[in-house]
Tab-separated table of C-alpha atoms in Angstrom:
chain	number	residue	atom	x	y	z
A	2	MET	CA	-4.346	28.166	-28.537
A	3	PRO	CA	-6.050	24.749	-28.024
A	4	ALA	CA	-7.773	23.079	-30.944
A	5	ASN	CA	-11.114	23.669	-29.158
A	6	PRO	CA	-10.904	26.082	-26.270
A	7	TRP	CA	-14.232	24.806	-24.895
A	8	GLN	CA	-13.188	21.132	-24.562
A	9	LEU	CA	-10.675	19.973	-22.066
A	10	ARG	CA	-10.850	16.433	-23.548
A	11	CYS	CA	-10.022	14.761	-20.192
A	12	ASP	CA	-11.499	11.680	-18.484
A	13	THR	CA	-11.814	12.092	-14.746
A	14	ALA	CA	-13.077	8.588	-14.049
A	15	PRO	CA	-9.540	7.112	-13.658
A	16	LEU	CA	-8.695	9.830	-11.177
A	17	ALA	CA	-11.711	8.761	-9.063
A	18	VAL	CA	-10.489	5.183	-9.093
A	19	ALA	CA	-6.974	6.263	-8.342
A	20	SER	CA	-8.119	8.308	-5.320
A	21	ALA	CA	-10.067	5.342	-3.969
A	22	ALA	CA	-6.977	3.067	-4.358
A	23	TRP	CA	-4.700	5.535	-2.407
A	24	LEU	CA	-7.208	6.006	0.299
A	25	GLU	CA	-7.608	2.241	0.709
A	26	LEU	CA	-3.792	1.820	0.788
A	27	ALA	CA	-3.860	4.565	3.601
A	28	ASP	CA	-6.417	2.540	5.543
A	29	VAL	CA	-4.304	-0.659	5.301
A	30	MET	CA	-1.221	1.069	6.519
A	31	THR	CA	-3.134	2.393	9.555
A	32	SER	CA	-4.492	-0.995	10.296
A	33	ALA	CA	-1.043	-2.682	9.996
A	34	ALA	CA	0.421	-0.077	12.517
A	35	ASP	CA	-2.555	-0.671	14.860
A	36	ASP	CA	-1.969	-4.574	14.707
A	37	LEU	CA	1.685	-4.029	15.380
A	38	VAL	CA	1.054	-1.927	18.525
A	39	ARG	CA	-1.655	-4.327	19.845
A	40	ALA	CA	0.628	-7.223	19.355
A	41	SER	CA	3.668	-5.718	21.022
A	42	ARG	CA	1.698	-4.639	24.079
A	43	ARG	CA	0.464	-8.138	24.404
A	44	VAL	CA	3.860	-9.627	24.450
A	45	ARG	CA	5.122	-7.075	26.923
A	46	ASP	CA	2.260	-8.147	29.200
A	47	HIS	CA	3.566	-11.648	29.058
A	48	GLY	CA	6.824	-10.357	30.721
A	49	TRP	CA	9.271	-9.717	27.784
A	50	GLU	CA	11.911	-7.655	29.466
A	51	SER	CA	15.362	-8.034	28.159
A	52	GLY	CA	17.915	-6.327	25.912
A	53	SER	CA	16.231	-7.479	22.732
A	54	ALA	CA	13.096	-5.730	24.029
A	55	ASP	CA	14.979	-2.496	24.198
A	56	VAL	CA	16.366	-2.872	20.813
A	57	TYR	CA	12.918	-3.767	19.398
A	58	ASP	CA	11.536	-0.594	21.096
A	59	GLY	CA	13.324	1.613	18.666
A	60	HIS	CA	12.744	-0.635	15.721
A	61	ARG	CA	9.062	-0.841	16.540
A	62	ARG	CA	8.786	3.020	16.666
A	63	GLN	CA	10.488	3.326	13.301
A	64	VAL	CA	8.250	0.887	11.662
A	65	VAL	CA	5.034	2.352	13.059
A	66	GLY	CA	6.155	5.808	12.419
A	67	GLY	CA	6.887	4.769	8.783
A	68	LEU	CA	3.500	3.277	8.399
A	69	ASP	CA	1.855	6.388	9.863
A	70	THR	CA	3.762	8.639	7.400
A	71	VAL	CA	2.991	6.550	4.475
A	72	ALA	CA	-0.804	6.471	5.498
A	73	GLU	CA	-0.971	10.176	5.930
A	74	ALA	CA	0.737	10.881	2.609
A	75	ALA	CA	-1.483	8.274	0.809
A	76	ARG	CA	-4.554	10.126	2.169
A	77	GLU	CA	-3.254	13.467	0.959
A	78	ILE	CA	-2.681	12.076	-2.498
A	79	SER	CA	-6.165	10.685	-2.514
A	80	ARG	CA	-7.552	14.057	-1.573
A	81	VAL	CA	-5.418	15.729	-4.292
A	82	LEU	CA	-6.589	13.336	-6.970
A	83	ALA	CA	-10.175	13.859	-5.944
A	84	ASP	CA	-9.661	17.646	-5.952
A	85	VAL	CA	-8.099	17.548	-9.461
A	86	ALA	CA	-11.046	15.533	-10.701
A	87	GLY	CA	-13.476	17.950	-9.192
A	88	THR	CA	-11.629	20.969	-10.562
A	89	LEU	CA	-11.540	19.519	-14.063
A	90	SER	CA	-15.194	18.644	-14.090
A	91	SER	CA	-16.132	22.040	-12.646
A	92	SER	CA	-14.135	23.788	-15.237
A	93	GLN	CA	-15.561	21.725	-18.047
A	94	ARG	CA	-19.173	22.649	-16.960
A	95	ARG	CA	-18.209	26.259	-17.043
A	96	LEU	CA	-16.755	25.936	-20.645
A	97	ASP	CA	-19.934	23.946	-21.605
A	98	ARG	CA	-22.019	27.011	-20.668
A	99	GLU	CA	-19.785	29.376	-22.582
A	100	TRP	CA	-19.925	27.017	-25.557
A	101	SER	CA	-23.710	27.269	-25.600
A	102	VAL	CA	-23.476	30.979	-26.392
A	103	VAL	CA	-21.678	30.320	-29.722
A	104	ALA	CA	-22.880	26.697	-30.505
A	105	ALA	CA	-25.287	28.260	-33.162
A	106	VAL	CA	-22.609	30.104	-35.005
A	107	PRO	CA	-21.610	28.235	-38.092
A	108	HIS	CA	-18.428	26.290	-37.509
A	109	ALA	CA	-16.418	23.317	-38.516
A	110	THR	CA	-13.786	20.948	-37.062
A	111	LEU	CA	-10.634	20.284	-39.142
A	112	GLY	CA	-7.885	17.679	-38.991
A	113	THR	CA	-7.410	14.740	-36.728
A	114	GLU	CA	-7.058	17.027	-33.600
A	115	GLY	CA	-10.575	18.474	-34.417
A	116	VAL	CA	-9.502	22.174	-34.675
A	117	LEU	CA	-12.549	24.340	-34.334
A	118	VAL	CA	-13.057	26.931	-36.993
A	119	PHE	CA	-15.930	29.483	-37.106
A	120	HIS	CA	-17.471	30.889	-40.190
A	121	GLU	CA	-19.291	33.985	-38.801
A	122	ASP	CA	-21.961	35.655	-40.960
A	123	SER	CA	-22.110	39.000	-39.208
A	124	ASP	CA	-20.214	41.296	-37.004
A	125	ASP	CA	-22.528	40.371	-34.127
A	126	GLN	CA	-21.482	36.683	-34.447
A	127	ARG	CA	-17.847	37.599	-34.500
A	128	GLY	CA	-18.354	39.577	-31.327
A	129	GLN	CA	-19.991	36.586	-29.700
A	130	VAL	CA	-17.122	34.343	-30.641
A	131	GLN	CA	-14.352	36.722	-29.539
A	132	ARG	CA	-16.110	37.160	-26.056
A	133	ALA	CA	-16.716	33.514	-25.682
A	134	THR	CA	-13.165	32.727	-26.576
A	135	ARG	CA	-11.748	35.210	-24.106
A	136	THR	CA	-13.943	33.700	-21.313
A	137	ALA	CA	-12.887	30.198	-22.236
A	138	GLN	CA	-9.226	31.334	-22.014
A	139	ALA	CA	-9.778	32.918	-18.628
A	140	ILE	CA	-11.362	29.668	-17.355
A	141	ARG	CA	-8.454	27.833	-18.560
A	142	SER	CA	-6.027	30.163	-16.911
A	143	GLU	CA	-7.885	29.692	-13.681
A	144	LEU	CA	-7.633	25.928	-14.126
A	145	ASP	CA	-3.891	26.250	-14.694
A	146	ALA	CA	-3.497	28.102	-11.362
A	147	SER	CA	-5.603	25.454	-9.500
A	148	ILE	CA	-3.613	22.517	-11.016
A	149	GLU	CA	-0.410	24.219	-10.060
A	150	GLY	CA	-1.525	24.610	-6.493
A	151	LEU	CA	-2.611	20.960	-6.400
A	152	SER	CA	0.848	20.018	-7.802
A	153	GLY	CA	2.403	21.684	-4.715
A	154	ARG	CA	0.339	19.570	-2.436
A	155	LEU	CA	1.661	16.404	-4.289
A	156	ARG	CA	5.201	17.682	-3.945
A	157	ALA	CA	4.607	17.990	-0.161
A	158	ALA	CA	3.241	14.484	-0.029
A	159	HIS	CA	6.362	13.286	-1.831
A	160	VAL	CA	8.503	14.902	0.932
A	161	GLU	CA	6.618	13.004	3.594
A	162	LEU	CA	7.209	9.788	1.618
A	163	GLN	CA	10.840	10.565	1.263
A	164	ARG	CA	11.200	11.171	5.010
A	165	ALA	CA	9.588	7.779	5.657
A	166	ALA	CA	11.916	6.220	3.214
A	167	ASP	CA	15.050	7.813	4.897
A	168	ALA	CA	13.959	6.756	8.366
A	169	ALA	CA	12.566	3.278	7.763
A	170	ILE	CA	15.125	1.991	5.334
A	171	ALA	CA	18.196	3.355	7.200
A	172	GLY	CA	16.764	2.270	10.576
A	173	SER	CA	15.425	-1.118	9.772
A	174	THR	CA	17.912	-2.389	7.305
A	175	GLY	CA	21.047	-0.566	8.116
A	176	SER	CA	21.742	-0.135	4.469
A	177	SER	CA	22.025	2.819	2.254
A	178	ALA	CA	20.050	1.052	-0.430
A	179	ARG	CA	16.943	2.984	-1.485
A	180	GLY	CA	13.787	0.929	-2.285
A	181	GLY	CA	10.314	0.440	-1.165
A	182	ILE	CA	8.945	3.696	0.226
A	183	ALA	CA	11.725	5.579	-1.643
A	184	ALA	CA	10.702	4.005	-4.915
A	185	ILE	CA	7.201	5.161	-4.306
A	186	ALA	CA	8.370	8.612	-3.456
A	187	GLU	CA	10.189	8.909	-6.743
A	188	LEU	CA	7.090	7.790	-8.574
A	189	VAL	CA	4.971	10.526	-6.836
A	190	ARG	CA	7.716	13.037	-7.658
A	191	ALA	CA	7.668	11.974	-11.333
A	192	MET	CA	3.928	12.055	-11.685
A	193	THR	CA	3.923	15.515	-10.027
A	194	ALA	CA	6.540	16.847	-12.554
A	195	GLN	CA	5.287	15.047	-15.500
A	196	ASP	CA	1.533	15.266	-15.346
A	197	VAL	CA	0.396	17.909	-12.922
A	198	ARG	CA	1.695	21.090	-14.500
A	199	GLN	CA	0.669	24.262	-16.177
A	200	GLY	CA	-0.473	23.978	-19.680
A	201	THR	CA	-4.262	23.489	-19.869
A	202	GLY	CA	-4.327	26.568	-22.018
A	203	ASP	CA	-2.711	24.653	-24.862
A	204	GLY	CA	-4.665	21.520	-24.331
A	205	SER	CA	-2.006	19.541	-22.528
A	206	VAL	CA	-4.588	18.628	-19.824
A	207	THR	CA	-5.809	15.907	-22.144
A	208	ASN	CA	-3.286	13.570	-20.670
A	209	VAL	CA	-4.829	13.562	-17.257
A	210	SER	CA	-6.507	10.239	-17.856
A	211	GLY	CA	-3.099	8.524	-18.043
A	212	GLY	CA	-1.110	10.890	-15.841
A	213	LEU	CA	-2.102	11.663	-12.212
A	214	ASP	CA	-3.092	8.050	-11.761
A	215	TYR	CA	0.434	6.897	-12.764
A	216	GLY	CA	1.403	5.575	-9.406
A	217	THR	CA	-1.833	3.839	-8.526
A	218	ALA	CA	-0.997	0.656	-10.307
A	219	TYR	CA	1.673	0.147	-7.636
A	220	ALA	CA	-0.768	0.253	-4.718
A	221	PRO	CA	-2.092	-3.300	-4.942
A	222	GLY	CA	1.194	-4.983	-4.345
A	223	LEU	CA	1.761	-2.942	-1.166
A	224	VAL	CA	-1.136	-4.278	0.972
A	225	PRO	CA	-1.224	-7.065	3.548
A	226	THR	CA	-3.918	-9.464	4.662
A	227	SER	CA	-7.468	-9.051	3.424
A	228	PHE	CA	-7.033	-5.995	1.198
A	229	THR	CA	-8.272	-6.465	-2.373
A	230	ALA	CA	-7.303	-3.533	-4.605
A	231	PRO	CA	-9.298	-2.569	-7.711
A	232	THR	CA	-8.036	-3.509	-11.023
A	233	LEU	CA	-6.096	-0.540	-12.285
A	234	SER	CA	-4.010	-2.161	-15.109
A	235	GLY	CA	-5.542	0.229	-17.702
A	236	LEU	CA	-4.741	3.340	-15.832
A	237	SER	CA	-0.964	3.737	-16.240
A	238	THR	CA	1.962	2.638	-18.167
A	239	GLY	CA	5.348	1.033	-17.431
A	240	THR	CA	4.259	-1.197	-14.643
A	241	SER	CA	5.244	-4.557	-15.991
A	242	GLY	CA	7.413	-6.507	-13.513
A	243	VAL	CA	7.558	-3.542	-11.111
A	244	ASP	CA	4.654	-4.258	-8.805
A	245	GLY	CA	6.304	-7.126	-6.958
A	246	MET	CA	9.465	-5.231	-6.680
A	247	LEU	CA	7.886	-2.276	-4.931
A	248	ALA	CA	5.774	-4.498	-2.726
A	249	GLY	CA	8.869	-6.287	-1.434
A	250	GLY	CA	10.830	-3.110	-1.206
A	251	LEU	CA	8.220	-1.436	0.889
A	252	ALA	CA	7.959	-4.405	3.192
A	253	ALA	CA	11.699	-4.653	3.571
A	254	GLY	CA	12.032	-0.990	4.115
A	255	LEU	CA	9.660	-1.110	7.014
A	256	GLY	CA	11.299	-4.197	8.452
A	257	LEU	CA	8.352	-6.465	7.555
A	258	ARG	CA	7.857	-9.562	5.413
A	259	ARG	CA	4.902	-11.036	3.686
A	260	ARG	CA	3.938	-14.555	4.504
A	261	ARG	CA	2.683	-17.052	1.876
A	262	ASP	CA	-0.946	-16.494	3.190
A	263	GLY	CA	-0.542	-12.775	2.410
A	264	ARG	CA	-0.190	-11.502	6.021
A	265	VAL	CA	2.561	-9.160	6.988
A	266	GLU	CA	4.776	-9.825	10.014
A	267	PRO	CA	8.107	-8.569	11.403
A	268	ALA	CA	10.987	-9.547	9.113
A	269	HIS	CA	13.338	-10.920	11.817
A	270	PRO	CA	12.624	-13.358	14.623
A	271	ALA	CA	14.319	-11.189	17.167
A	272	MET	CA	12.040	-8.274	16.158
A	273	SER	CA	8.942	-10.137	17.184
A	274	PRO	CA	6.158	-8.265	18.982
A	275	GLY	CA	6.962	-6.728	22.234
A	276	MET	CA	6.919	-3.133	23.495
A	277	THR	CA	5.465	-0.924	26.155
A	278	THR	CA	2.923	1.786	25.786
A	279	GLY	CA	1.951	4.249	23.121
A	280	ARG	CA	3.360	4.768	19.666
A	281	GLY	CA	6.634	6.468	18.987
A	282	GLY	CA	8.737	7.642	16.051
A	283	GLN	CA	7.192	9.904	13.525
A	284	GLY	CA	3.704	8.945	14.616
A	285	ALA	CA	4.269	10.250	18.036
A	286	ALA	CA	5.227	13.690	16.603
A	287	ARG	CA	1.663	13.991	15.533
A	288	GLY	CA	0.376	13.023	18.924
A	289	GLY	CA	-0.810	9.633	17.743
A	290	THR	CA	-1.373	7.079	20.578
A	291	ARG	CA	-3.317	3.942	19.964
A	292	GLY	CA	-5.230	2.106	22.675
A	293	GLY	CA	-7.434	-0.857	22.640
A	294	THR	CA	-7.379	-4.364	23.954
A	295	PRO	CA	-4.609	-6.655	22.532
A	296	THR	CA	-6.051	-9.134	20.139
A	297	ARG	CA	-3.144	-10.689	18.333
A	298	ALA	CA	0.347	-12.377	18.705
A	299	GLY	CA	1.330	-15.506	20.351
A	300	ALA	CA	3.126	-15.918	23.743
A	301	VAL	CA	6.875	-15.570	23.841
A	302	ARG	CA	9.031	-17.658	26.217
A	303	PRO	CA	10.850	-15.333	28.601
A	304	GLY	CA	14.449	-14.981	27.556
A	305	ALA	CA	13.956	-16.616	24.215
A	306	ALA	CA	13.957	-13.414	22.138
A	307	GLY	CA	17.081	-12.170	23.836
A	308	SER	CA	19.086	-15.208	22.777
A	309	ARG	CA	18.512	-14.460	19.079
A	310	SER	CA	20.633	-12.233	17.013
A	311	THR	CA	19.138	-8.753	16.246
A	312	THR	CA	21.460	-7.937	13.360
A	313	PRO	CA	19.780	-8.747	9.879
A	314	THR	CA	21.723	-10.857	7.628
A	315	GLU	CA	21.754	-10.897	3.805
A	316	THR	CA	22.047	-14.024	1.749
A	317	ASP	CA	23.548	-14.168	-1.740
A	318	ALA	CA	20.105	-14.399	-3.257
A	319	GLU	CA	18.814	-11.400	-1.282
A	320	ARG	CA	21.945	-9.391	-2.239
A	321	ASP	CA	21.524	-10.283	-5.876
A	322	ALA	CA	17.709	-9.231	-5.694
A	323	ARG	CA	18.735	-5.950	-4.035
A	324	LEU	CA	21.323	-5.133	-6.559
A	325	LEU	CA	18.915	-5.913	-9.465
A	326	ARG	CA	16.313	-3.797	-7.750
A	327	GLU	CA	18.599	-0.903	-7.346
A	328	LYS	CA	19.774	-1.033	-10.933
A	329	SER	CA	16.056	-1.173	-12.101
A	330	GLU	CA	15.216	1.824	-9.897
A	331	ALA	CA	18.196	3.778	-11.104
A	332	LYS	CA	17.182	3.191	-14.697
A	333	ALA	CA	13.478	4.160	-14.071
A	334	ALA	CA	14.677	7.271	-12.258
A	335	LYS	CA	16.916	8.260	-15.115
A	336	LYS	CA	13.994	7.693	-17.539
A	337	LEU	CA	11.641	9.791	-15.436
A	338	VAL	CA	14.146	12.725	-15.403
A	339	VAL	CA	14.369	12.635	-19.147
A	340	GLN	CA	10.619	12.648	-19.414
A	341	GLU	CA	10.365	15.609	-16.969
A	342	ARG	CA	12.824	17.618	-18.989
A	343	GLN	CA	10.939	16.778	-22.192
A	344	ALA	CA	7.685	17.901	-20.573
A	345	ALA	CA	9.253	21.075	-19.380
A	346	ARG	CA	10.605	21.906	-22.930
A	347	ALA	CA	7.088	21.143	-24.381
A	348	ALA	CA	5.463	23.574	-21.881
A	349	ARG	CA	8.077	26.291	-22.726
A	350	ARG	CA	7.310	25.860	-26.456
A	351	ALA	CA	3.648	26.112	-25.877
A	352	GLU	CA	4.104	29.239	-23.913
A	353	GLN	CA	6.233	30.804	-26.592
A	354	ARG	CA	3.572	29.992	-29.249
A	355	ARG	CA	0.863	31.645	-27.033
A	356	THR	CA	3.043	34.632	-26.521
A	357	ARG	CA	3.726	35.051	-30.383
A	358	ASP	CA	0.050	34.727	-31.083
A	359	THR	CA	-0.639	37.665	-28.749
A	360	GLY	CA	2.225	39.653	-30.281
A	361	GLY	CA	4.449	39.750	-27.260
A	362	GLU	CA	7.937	38.562	-26.653
A	363	GLY	CA	8.277	35.054	-25.236
A	364	PRO	CA	10.241	34.517	-21.883
A	365	GLU	CA	12.918	32.499	-23.787
A	366	ASP	CA	13.250	34.759	-26.880
A	367	ALA	CA	16.094	36.581	-25.260
A	368	THR	CA	17.781	33.526	-23.619
A	369	ASP	CA	17.429	30.616	-26.070
């Protein structure tokens, strides 16, 4: 039983900010894919026909497909966050209406958690409190079910990010190292398991303001060119020193690199713009084809690209950075697993308390 059944005690404003940040990230990924397609078409029109052009064909398809997948998943996450905020706000309005029925009944709040205690003067007041309490519990149960459904959508978005990680990292770097998109996918999985779960009935929904937006602090570092992300430093925890790592990991995973002026370009000279028509890879599976007049990329001397090596090389510094990144990601993933297990245990204990309060037998009474 929550301290106050009529108060969710959650702040939905950070969810709105997080939703906007994920949506802007999706727009940036889409814009980057469009720029790459236009640039490659322009170079093809200048007569780039060689073995390196064919090699770049497959690479370009993987990069664009990965960008499309990330954009689509980011938009879905944005929609889910907005839906969570709307669901919480709607449920709180319903609870407010139910509270108005019993607000006049003598009551007091006790302790630091503000436990609500009624002091009814008559049987009529006791009946009002009991009916309003049952209605509040029903509203919270509906909210539990809604949040559980939204968590399923977040898990599906995580699957899409994971697919992009597997395809983009393996295809563009030739390495089994998991970083960039994979790291973002792990963050989405973590915030799905840790913060979007059943439990509003016992008041655990109060952590929403620091939960669903957990991954949004990583969005600013992932964007190229003119994108300016909102300041989200107060919305999540554990971001110190990680933003840059994820930014570099995502770019590397997609075969891109960030220039000093903030623009993003292909990571290797041999993978300069140059391709035929349409968009392939994962994007093509959705029927995505981008048109338009080429507006970017400089001319390429015929045969020049073919003389360059298409095999990525790794310097000692890059290897050390990669190993450090992998170690940090493994440590973070282990910590998230521990947090997820702790959250699951807390949820089970809360369910047992509710079951005992109603006089039933808890689901773990016979197993634990």
